[in-house]
Amino acid sequence: MTGITDLDALRRAMAENSEEPEGPARNARAEQLLAEAEKLNVPLAVIEALGHQLKVYNYSSEKDKMFVPFARLLRMWDERPEDFDEYETHSLHWVFKWMTAGMLDQPHVPLASIEKWLGEMEHRYRLAGHSERAVRSAEFSVAAHIGDVERAERAYAAWLAADRDSMADCHACELHGQGWWQAERGRDERALELWAPVLEGEYACAHEPHTALASSLASLLRLGRVDEARAHHLRGFRLVRPMESMRGAYADHVEFCALTGNEARGLELLAERPAYFTDTGQPRSKLEFLTVVTLLMERLTGLGLGRQRVPGPAGRVWTARELAAHARAEALELAGRFDRRNGTGHVSELARARMAQEPLAERLPLGVRSARSTVASAAVPVPEVPAQDEPVEADLPTLLAEARRLSDTLQPRAVEAWAAVARAAEGVEGVEVDVRDLAEIVDHRAMELGPDGVELFERAAELYAEAGDEGESLAARTRAAYVRALTGHLAEALAAVAEPYDRVLALYAEDGTGLRQTASVLMGRARVLMRQVHEADEPVDPVITATAEGAARELLALVDGRTGDDVRLASRAAEAQAMLAELAQLAGGVEAAAGLFARAAAAYVEAGLPWFAVEYEARLAGLAHHLGDTAEAERALRAALEHGGPHLEAPGRAQLHLQLAEVLGGRGLSEEAAEHALEAAHWADEAGEGRTLGAWARHQLGGFLLRQGRWAEAAEVLESALPDLTPETHGDGALVQTQWWLGDCLSELGEHREAAERRLQAAEIARHWPEQHDHATLAHLAAESLGQAELHEEADRAYTRAGDLWRELGNVHGLVRSLRARAWLALRARDGADGVGTARELMAAAVQECAEALDATPDEEAYARLTAELGHTHRQFGDLLARSAAEDDEDDSIRAALEGALTRMTEAITVFATLGDAGRHARTGAELAAGWLEADLGRPAEAAARARAVLAAYEGVPAEDGAAGERRAEAEQLLQVTEEG
């Protein structure tokens, strides 16, 4: 049973249905309500139910159902216009515009019928006395759709020239349509100018700024304004996501992903809306959706991911290539239907152009997770054809020369160059490779293998010796020893390095080997000794430390002043400096370590090897941060990013950006900090560390966006971070802070129920912490959100919980505020005397808590803060009593309430007066409130006296003082009222 027995019950049911999410369920309920309305035998009930049906159909995927109820409404109007009240008369004419757009969206409706309808609309608007503005706007839509540019421009001009009246679309919708046409004509700058008031929140409606944000994406990308485009995507998609009727805007966001290197996110979006592939209620938005699906799938196929599984129409498994072909065929067939109806080829031309777009940004990090569980496979794409090595020319001498050049200058590409040499050497038939060349090939192959290279280093040593280069042989043996140390065989490494060390020094003294080979052996030995330092038990044996330090200094003494243009020798000196820095740090000499790391980094840069300086600039940044020198930490991190350039691996790049973000955030530079956190999140994802480092970067990014008031973007990023944040990896604190920030964002966005959920979840974690201040604060914030969501009982319980926590913590301010909030809830949530009585009791308890705390507070500053709290509590008590008087109460009851309110206001004035100038604004505010109460009680003289007291309080206060100006203006208004009364 519906319980709908009269028009009021029907209206309540329709209002409730209007609040439900868009979609078939809401539409079905509207159809039921029409059936109930027809049983009431009240014409207006049927009219209103038909209007409700029209509205929910229009804001859904079943727009094609609008025509039947509208035709019935129009017939009822023509037969009995007197059955329509003023609102329904206005609504009937308003939805004429929906019908025009609805006909355009349906290719089976003939163009002649649409043109006839335009004439009908113009005739009826003229009869009703409406402006031509809405008619010309509708004509513009028709002309633009069929590609008649000349007629569209004429209609556009006439639309803007006609007067705005009650039939004109809202400002937000009109500006969106005007901007869309400018973008369509290639005037992106002008489009963005027109959209600006909508994008900035000056104008809004049910579908704006949703569509303006979506439409702006392509224009911003074409203009190179990628940061704004990213922000509009995050903000706009959040608005579009829950609205089933916005398939066209949704398509714009998928297109954005395809054009910015965010193909994986594009797949996520498709997975969220499987019905969009098949919903037929609005063919034009289906066409828009299918064109961007084609764009995305062909982009994936072009990247070699044609066999990648992707979300598509239900009923089968799709690959990117298969879905591309399917979507293209469907899109072009649908576009052809529109063109046959329109008699032009315009719609097909637009569809083909949209599907053929090239990316507008190679890489645009968004800050959100790059893949979710629904399309996890898209995050790790499998190439269509197995990767193969590039063919190389078997020109061994040329390849050797290039590899040696790169090695001698320590270029990052040296490893690949030696790999090419090795392949060429293996491929040369009938040519014997020189033993010295073979030694180098094996030596560099060992370097490439890392921990698995010991045997090859030993083989290289043998080959060098066979070639007569004993110094290089000893260096290769030392490299083998260092690999042993790295793999945990420290004792073997120490033993293995001793003989090469002694031998190379003797050789060098006899001119039997060169400086480079000798330095290489000394460096290998120093590295092994440093491993011994790092693996030693705490505290480190001073003998071990001294031995390592001696080895580093011996190396420095050998090469100091003798490096010349030899990059290898310069790098040995720089690394020795870094070793001394590490040893100083281990010994507790943080400042000395910082200086030595700085010298090491500078030496690498001076040698033309800036990429080697990255590690030491990063280490220096950590030490500078420890020393409180944030400026030096920032400099070092910026230098590390600059020095690394294109050679930085993704994990290191992510770490550096994140550290710099945290330093900048600590300095209050939230905007730049957000940029680096964004880069950190992107590179963490690239490194396969999205669930660990990436989640932390997103956590930080969300916080920086929140500080800038970018609530929607922050919410999207924080929601994206939450699934990957774990107590084990990131700590409870990160989880609580992310939920806390997210609750703040949702509260600012008006999503109060969701904000309460986040705050309660954070409070539940914080409940187990030893220190309970965060728990109390979160419980209090959750109560605020519950109250704003009109969940009064839940809010009261949360405030009670918060109050208990504040009491345990000895925080009187928190306790008093929770009691005041409960008092206001009681007044709002409960009918009759019970609610008022409870509210008074709670407010009186708040006053008592303040007064008792004041009596027990010896601290002067705390006493002043509590005095202000008491004054505000008296003031709120007065406001509450005044508002407790209902209009239909007895006169005596109303008067008693106002008298009680006045008493409390007077108490507030007295309390605030004790604070002197610090309490002036609060005191005068209470004084004015008391003055208005005096006026309501019929005491104009007393009210005027209070107004004059306020004016006197601000004598000599500068006019630019905003609060003083507001108080003066209100006091003058009160005086005027009393004089007139």
XYZ file of N, CA and C in Angstrom, residues 718-887:
510
model
N 42.179 11.339 -2.242
C 42.188 10.641 -0.956
C 41.395 9.333 -1.024
N 40.256 9.366 -1.704
C 39.485 8.132 -1.880
C 40.288 7.106 -2.665
N 41.088 7.588 -3.592
C 41.926 6.698 -4.391
C 43.052 6.099 -3.552
N 43.537 6.846 -2.567
C 44.647 6.371 -1.729
C 44.184 5.339 -0.712
N 42.970 5.493 -0.200
C 42.524 4.691 0.942
C 42.641 3.177 0.759
N 42.243 2.606 -0.387
C 42.307 1.145 -0.500
C 43.703 0.571 -0.323
N 44.730 1.372 -0.561
C 46.101 0.862 -0.487
C 46.805 1.199 0.818
N 46.230 2.076 1.623
C 46.853 2.439 2.895
C 46.588 1.340 3.915
N 47.649 0.837 4.535
C 47.492 -0.221 5.532
C 48.262 0.152 6.797
N 47.770 -0.310 7.948
C 48.502 -0.026 9.199
C 49.912 -0.597 9.169
N 50.071 -1.770 8.538
C 51.378 -2.410 8.529
C 52.401 -1.616 7.723
N 51.973 -1.065 6.585
C 52.909 -0.363 5.692
C 52.998 1.125 6.000
N 51.856 1.744 6.242
C 51.825 3.205 6.362
C 51.519 3.702 7.766
N 51.054 2.816 8.636
C 50.768 3.201 10.009
C 49.328 3.650 10.214
N 48.829 3.477 11.445
C 47.472 3.912 11.774
C 47.279 5.403 11.531
N 48.333 6.167 11.807
C 48.222 7.621 11.690
C 47.851 8.063 10.288
N 48.425 7.394 9.288
C 48.111 7.757 7.902
C 46.660 7.445 7.573
N 46.167 6.306 8.070
C 44.770 5.953 7.830
C 43.832 6.967 8.462
N 44.107 7.316 9.709
C 43.249 8.278 10.408
C 43.290 9.633 9.720
N 44.508 10.082 9.370
C 44.622 11.401 8.752
C 43.934 11.454 7.394
N 44.044 10.387 6.620
C 43.395 10.366 5.308
C 41.878 10.408 5.454
N 41.330 9.599 6.374
C 39.885 9.627 6.616
C 39.459 11.000 7.137
N 40.263 11.581 7.988
C 39.972 12.902 8.563
C 39.909 13.950 7.462
N 40.967 13.967 6.635
C 40.983 14.931 5.527
C 39.810 14.708 4.586
N 39.541 13.443 4.303
C 38.442 13.129 3.389
C 37.117 13.595 3.979
N 36.934 13.405 5.273
C 35.729 13.918 5.930
C 35.609 15.424 5.803
N 36.725 16.129 5.944
C 36.709 17.592 5.786
C 36.287 17.977 4.369
N 36.842 17.273 3.384
C 36.495 17.568 1.985
C 35.005 17.328 1.731
N 34.520 16.182 2.150
C 33.121 15.839 1.911
C 32.191 16.814 2.615
N 32.594 17.264 3.780
C 31.789 18.255 4.491
C 31.698 19.546 3.689
N 32.832 19.988 3.154
C 32.842 21.208 2.342
C 32.021 21.042 1.063
N 31.953 19.813 0.554
C 31.192 19.544 -0.670
C 29.714 19.307 -0.400
N 29.323 19.370 0.873
C 27.917 19.180 1.229
C 27.490 17.731 1.320
N 28.450 16.800 1.289
C 28.135 15.380 1.392
C 28.275 14.968 2.863
N 27.318 15.422 3.684
C 27.477 15.339 5.132
C 27.369 13.915 5.674
N 26.482 13.116 5.137
C 26.374 11.732 5.608
C 27.681 10.984 5.353
N 28.226 11.157 4.152
C 29.484 10.490 3.807
C 30.636 11.025 4.668
N 30.619 12.346 4.942
C 31.652 12.930 5.802
C 31.592 12.315 7.196
N 30.379 12.130 7.704
C 30.220 11.514 9.029
C 30.795 10.107 9.044
N 30.542 9.338 7.989
C 31.055 7.963 7.929
C 32.579 7.954 7.995
N 33.209 8.844 7.239
C 34.675 8.894 7.234
C 35.211 9.292 8.610
N 34.583 10.278 9.226
C 35.049 10.747 10.524
C 34.842 9.690 11.603
N 33.744 8.954 11.520
C 33.495 7.884 12.488
C 34.490 6.748 12.308
N 34.827 6.432 11.058
C 35.816 5.389 10.804
C 37.171 5.783 11.373
N 37.549 7.049 11.182
C 38.819 7.529 11.737
C 38.779 7.507 13.260
N 37.647 7.909 13.827
C 37.516 7.924 15.287
C 37.643 6.525 15.866
N 37.110 5.530 15.149
C 37.174 4.152 15.644
C 38.624 3.676 15.738
N 39.459 4.081 14.790
C 40.884 3.713 14.853
C 41.557 4.463 15.998
N 41.292 5.782 16.078
C 41.925 6.616 17.103
C 41.472 6.230 18.510
N 40.354 5.523 18.624
C 39.830 5.111 19.931
C 40.824 4.250 20.688
N 41.677 3.554 19.962
C 42.621 2.628 20.590
C 43.969 3.286 20.896
N 44.120 4.560 20.608
C 45.393 5.235 20.856
C 45.503 5.653 22.322
N 46.717 5.688 22.854
C 46.876 6.117 24.258
C 46.413 7.557 24.480
N 46.734 8.428 23.542
C 46.330 9.837 23.656
C 45.004 10.006 22.924
N 44.007 10.546 23.611
C 42.640 10.515 23.109
C 42.143 11.835 22.510
N 43.007 12.817 22.333
C 42.544 14.103 21.808
C 42.007 13.964 20.387
N 42.714 13.216 19.539
C 42.236 13.021 18.167
C 40.903 12.282 18.151
N 40.773 11.273 19.021
C 39.515 10.531 19.119
C 38.360 11.480 19.444
N 38.586 12.354 20.435
C 37.535 13.302 20.833
C 37.209 14.269 19.700
N 38.233 14.788 19.044
C 38.011 15.747 17.959
C 37.226 15.111 16.818
N 37.593 13.897 16.458
C 36.899 13.217 15.362
C 35.458 12.883 15.726
N 35.232 12.470 16.955
C 33.863 12.202 17.384
C 33.025 13.472 17.304
N 33.626 14.597 17.685
C 32.932 15.886 17.637
C 32.620 16.274 16.187
N 33.612 16.120 15.310
C 33.403 16.445 13.891
C 32.348 15.537 13.260
N 32.390 14.255 13.624
C 31.382 13.321 13.102
C 29.990 13.752 13.542
N 29.877 14.201 14.778
C 28.583 14.675 15.274
C 28.099 15.879 14.469
N 29.016 16.789 14.146
C 28.637 17.945 13.324
C 28.079 17.485 11.980
N 28.778 16.529 11.350
C 28.328 16.043 10.040
C 26.979 15.332 10.144
N 26.787 14.557 11.185
C 25.513 13.860 11.367
C 24.376 14.861 11.550
N 24.660 15.911 12.297
C 23.644 16.943 12.468
C 23.305 17.631 11.155
N 24.341 17.938 10.361
C 24.096 18.583 9.074
C 23.375 17.664 8.096
N 23.508 16.339 8.320
C 22.799 15.367 7.486
C 21.383 15.105 8.010
N 20.975 15.875 9.024
C 19.642 15.738 9.622
C 19.442 14.392 10.324
N 20.526 13.759 10.734
C 20.450 12.513 11.512
C 20.613 12.894 12.985
N 19.543 13.434 13.559
C 19.642 14.097 14.856
C 19.969 13.149 15.992
N 19.348 11.983 16.037
C 19.623 11.061 17.132
C 21.066 10.575 17.092
N 21.531 10.243 15.895
C 22.921 9.795 15.755
C 23.887 10.915 16.134
N 23.540 12.137 15.750
C 24.394 13.278 16.084
C 24.464 13.474 17.590
N 23.335 13.337 18.271
C 23.315 13.519 19.726
C 24.191 12.466 20.401
N 24.118 11.229 19.926
C 24.964 10.187 20.520
C 26.441 10.487 20.300
N 26.772 10.972 19.105
C 28.174 11.286 18.820
C 28.662 12.468 19.649
N 27.828 13.494 19.821
C 28.215 14.629 20.678
C 28.377 14.180 22.125
N 27.506 13.265 22.578
C 27.613 12.752 23.950
C 28.936 12.020 24.133
N 29.273 11.196 23.134
C 30.551 10.478 23.183
C 31.713 11.460 23.215
N 31.647 12.474 22.351
C 32.716 13.479 22.322
C 32.802 14.209 23.653
N 31.640 14.565 24.229
C 31.633 15.271 25.507
C 32.276 14.454 26.613
N 31.985 13.151 26.637
C 32.604 12.289 27.639
C 34.117 12.266 27.484
N 34.560 12.224 26.233
C 36.004 12.224 25.982
C 36.641 13.552 26.379
N 35.970 14.649 26.039
C 36.507 15.957 26.423
C 36.608 16.077 27.943
N 35.611 15.533 28.655
C 35.641 15.593 30.118
C 36.829 14.797 30.661
N 37.042 13.583 30.107
C 38.170 12.769 30.553
C 39.500 13.460 30.296
N 39.560 14.211 29.191
C 40.802 14.920 28.839
C 40.971 16.226 29.597
N 39.942 16.628 30.323
C 39.996 17.907 31.025
C 39.884 19.106 30.104
N 39.312 18.895 28.904
C 39.167 19.969 27.922
C 37.773 20.581 28.075
N 37.696 21.667 28.831
C 36.402 22.287 29.122
C 35.787 22.879 27.862
N 36.615 23.454 26.994
C 36.090 24.088 25.781
C 35.369 23.061 24.907
N 35.997 21.897 24.708
C 35.352 20.860 23.914
C 34.073 20.364 24.559
N 34.100 20.171 25.877
C 32.918 19.701 26.594
C 31.767 20.693 26.459
N 32.073 21.976 26.669
C 31.036 23.007 26.605
C 30.437 23.090 25.202
N 31.278 22.996 24.203
C 30.774 23.094 22.827
C 29.922 21.880 22.455
N 30.271 20.718 22.978
C 29.441 19.546 22.698
C 28.080 19.683 23.380
N 28.053 20.245 24.588
C 26.770 20.458 25.273
C 25.920 21.482 24.531
N 26.542 22.551 24.064
C 25.781 23.561 23.314
C 25.218 22.959 22.032
N 26.043 22.166 21.326
C 25.571 21.548 20.081
C 24.395 20.611 20.358
N 24.454 19.850 21.437
C 23.340 18.957 21.787
C 22.081 19.759 22.105
N 22.266 20.922 22.719
C 21.099 21.755 23.033
C 20.395 22.203 21.750
N 21.171 22.641 20.781
C 20.568 23.068 19.511
C 19.909 21.890 18.791
N 20.547 20.716 18.858
C 19.937 19.533 18.260
C 18.598 19.217 18.905
N 18.563 19.309 20.228
C 17.319 19.010 20.942
C 16.210 19.957 20.516
N 16.564 21.217 20.329
C 15.555 22.188 19.907
C 15.052 21.892 18.505
N 15.946 21.472 17.610
C 15.561 21.211 16.219
C 14.844 19.882 16.056
N 15.287 18.883 16.825
C 14.852 17.520 16.542
C 13.602 17.101 17.279
N 13.236 17.780 18.358
C 12.121 17.313 19.172
C 11.008 18.353 19.200
N 9.806 17.866 19.105
C 8.641 18.753 19.113
C 8.220 19.058 20.535
N 7.610 20.234 20.711
C 6.927 20.567 21.955
C 7.856 20.925 23.095
N 7.259 20.902 24.308
C 7.961 21.366 25.503
C 9.144 20.478 25.860
N 9.055 19.162 25.563
C 10.151 18.265 25.912
C 11.450 18.690 25.246
N 11.355 19.002 23.960
C 12.552 19.425 23.248
C 13.120 20.706 23.807
N 12.268 21.680 24.081
C 12.726 22.962 24.628
C 13.329 22.755 26.009
N 12.676 21.931 26.814
C 13.186 21.687 28.164
C 14.556 21.037 28.141
N 14.719 20.024 27.292
C 16.024 19.363 27.180
C 17.088 20.330 26.695
N 16.730 21.153 25.728
C 17.682 22.130 25.199
C 18.140 23.092 26.287
N 17.188 23.567 27.100
C 17.544 24.493 28.197
C 18.454 23.820 29.209
N 18.138 22.567 29.549
C 18.964 21.856 30.526
C 20.399 21.713 30.030
N 20.554 21.357 28.766
C 21.892 21.178 28.205
C 22.661 22.492 28.157
N 21.993 23.571 27.774
C 22.675 24.862 27.719
C 23.037 25.334 29.129
N 22.142 25.081 30.113
C 22.455 25.440 31.500
C 23.656 24.633 31.998
N 23.749 23.351 31.582
C 24.903 22.532 31.967
C 26.188 23.098 31.389
N 26.120 23.600 30.155
C 27.297 24.210 29.530
C 27.747 25.437 30.316
N 26.788 26.270 30.745
C 27.118 27.457 31.547
C 27.789 27.036 32.851
N 27.245 26.011 33.492
C 27.778 25.556 34.775
C 29.204 25.029 34.626
N 29.464 24.247 33.540
C 30.807 23.714 33.311
C 31.817 24.848 33.149
N 31.410 25.886 32.420
C 32.297 27.041 32.227
C 32.578 27.740 33.553
N 31.529 27.969 34.304
C 31.670 28.707 35.559
C 32.563 27.950 36.544
N 32.374 26.637 36.648
C 33.194 25.845 37.567
C 34.654 25.830 37.134
N 34.891 25.744 35.841
C 36.273 25.754 35.340
C 36.939 27.095 35.616
N 36.178 28.180 35.481
C 36.728 29.518 35.768
C 37.163 29.625 37.220
N 36.359 29.109 38.111
C 36.682 29.194 39.534
C 37.951 28.428 39.873
N 38.254 27.394 39.081
C 39.392 26.521 39.390
C 40.637 26.846 38.568
N 40.606 27.926 37.775
C 41.719 28.218 36.848
C 42.591 29.362 37.368
N 43.840 29.054 37.756
C 44.749 30.122 38.212
C 45.473 30.812 37.056
N 45.590 30.107 35.914
C 46.342 30.627 34.768
C 45.601 31.791 34.114
N 46.308 32.893 33.907
C 45.670 34.110 33.388
C 45.159 33.942 31.961
N 45.979 33.331 31.101
C 45.578 33.155 29.703
C 44.392 32.195 29.597
N 44.463 31.092 30.329
C 43.360 30.136 30.326
C 42.090 30.774 30.878
N 42.246 31.641 31.894
C 41.086 32.320 32.482
C 40.392 33.201 31.440
N 41.197 33.904 30.609
C 40.616 34.771 29.577
C 39.873 33.958 28.526
N 40.456 32.812 28.143
C 39.796 31.962 27.139
C 38.490 31.388 27.680
N 38.502 30.979 28.938
C 37.280 30.429 29.541
C 36.218 31.505 29.726
N 36.676 32.722 30.016
C 35.716 33.827 30.141
C 35.002 34.065 28.818
N 35.763 34.077 27.735
C 35.152 34.235 26.408
C 34.192 33.089 26.120
N 34.582 31.845 26.482
C 33.703 30.687 26.263
C 32.401 30.841 27.038
N 32.502 31.340 28.276
C 31.293 31.548 29.080
C 30.398 32.603 28.439
N 31.017 33.687 27.942
C 30.235 34.724 27.276
C 29.501 34.187 26.060
N 30.196 33.396 25.240
C 29.561 32.823 24.048
C 28.451 31.845 24.426
N 28.634 31.138 25.541
C 27.602 30.189 25.974
C 26.343 30.933 26.417
N 26.514 32.024 27.190
C 25.354 32.855 27.552
C 24.673 33.397 26.297
N 25.483 33.834 25.336
C 24.927 34.394 24.104
C 24.101 33.332 23.357
N 24.683 32.124 23.210
C 23.939 31.067 22.520
C 22.700 30.640 23.305
N 22.790 30.675 24.644
C 21.626 30.348 25.462
C 20.504 31.335 25.154
N 20.863 32.599 25.042
C 19.872 33.618 24.711
C 19.268 33.387 23.339
N 20.101 33.097 22.365
C 19.594 32.823 21.012
C 18.646 31.623 21.018
N 19.045 30.586 21.749
C 18.224 29.379 21.800
C 16.857 29.666 22.415
N 16.839 30.436 23.517
C 15.558 30.746 24.155
C 14.671 31.568 23.229
N 15.292 32.508 22.515
C 14.504 33.345 21.610
C 13.886 32.495 20.499
N 14.654 31.531 20.002
C 14.150 30.711 18.899
C 13.192 29.613 19.373
N 13.159 29.387 20.671
C 12.252 28.359 21.182
C 10.803 28.817 21.186
N 10.599 30.119 21.008
C 9.234 30.653 20.989
C 8.643 30.479 19.599
N 7.658 29.602 19.477
C 7.005 29.350 18.193
C 5.926 30.394 17.929
N 5.674 30.631 16.626
C 4.710 31.671 16.259
C 3.309 31.386 16.787
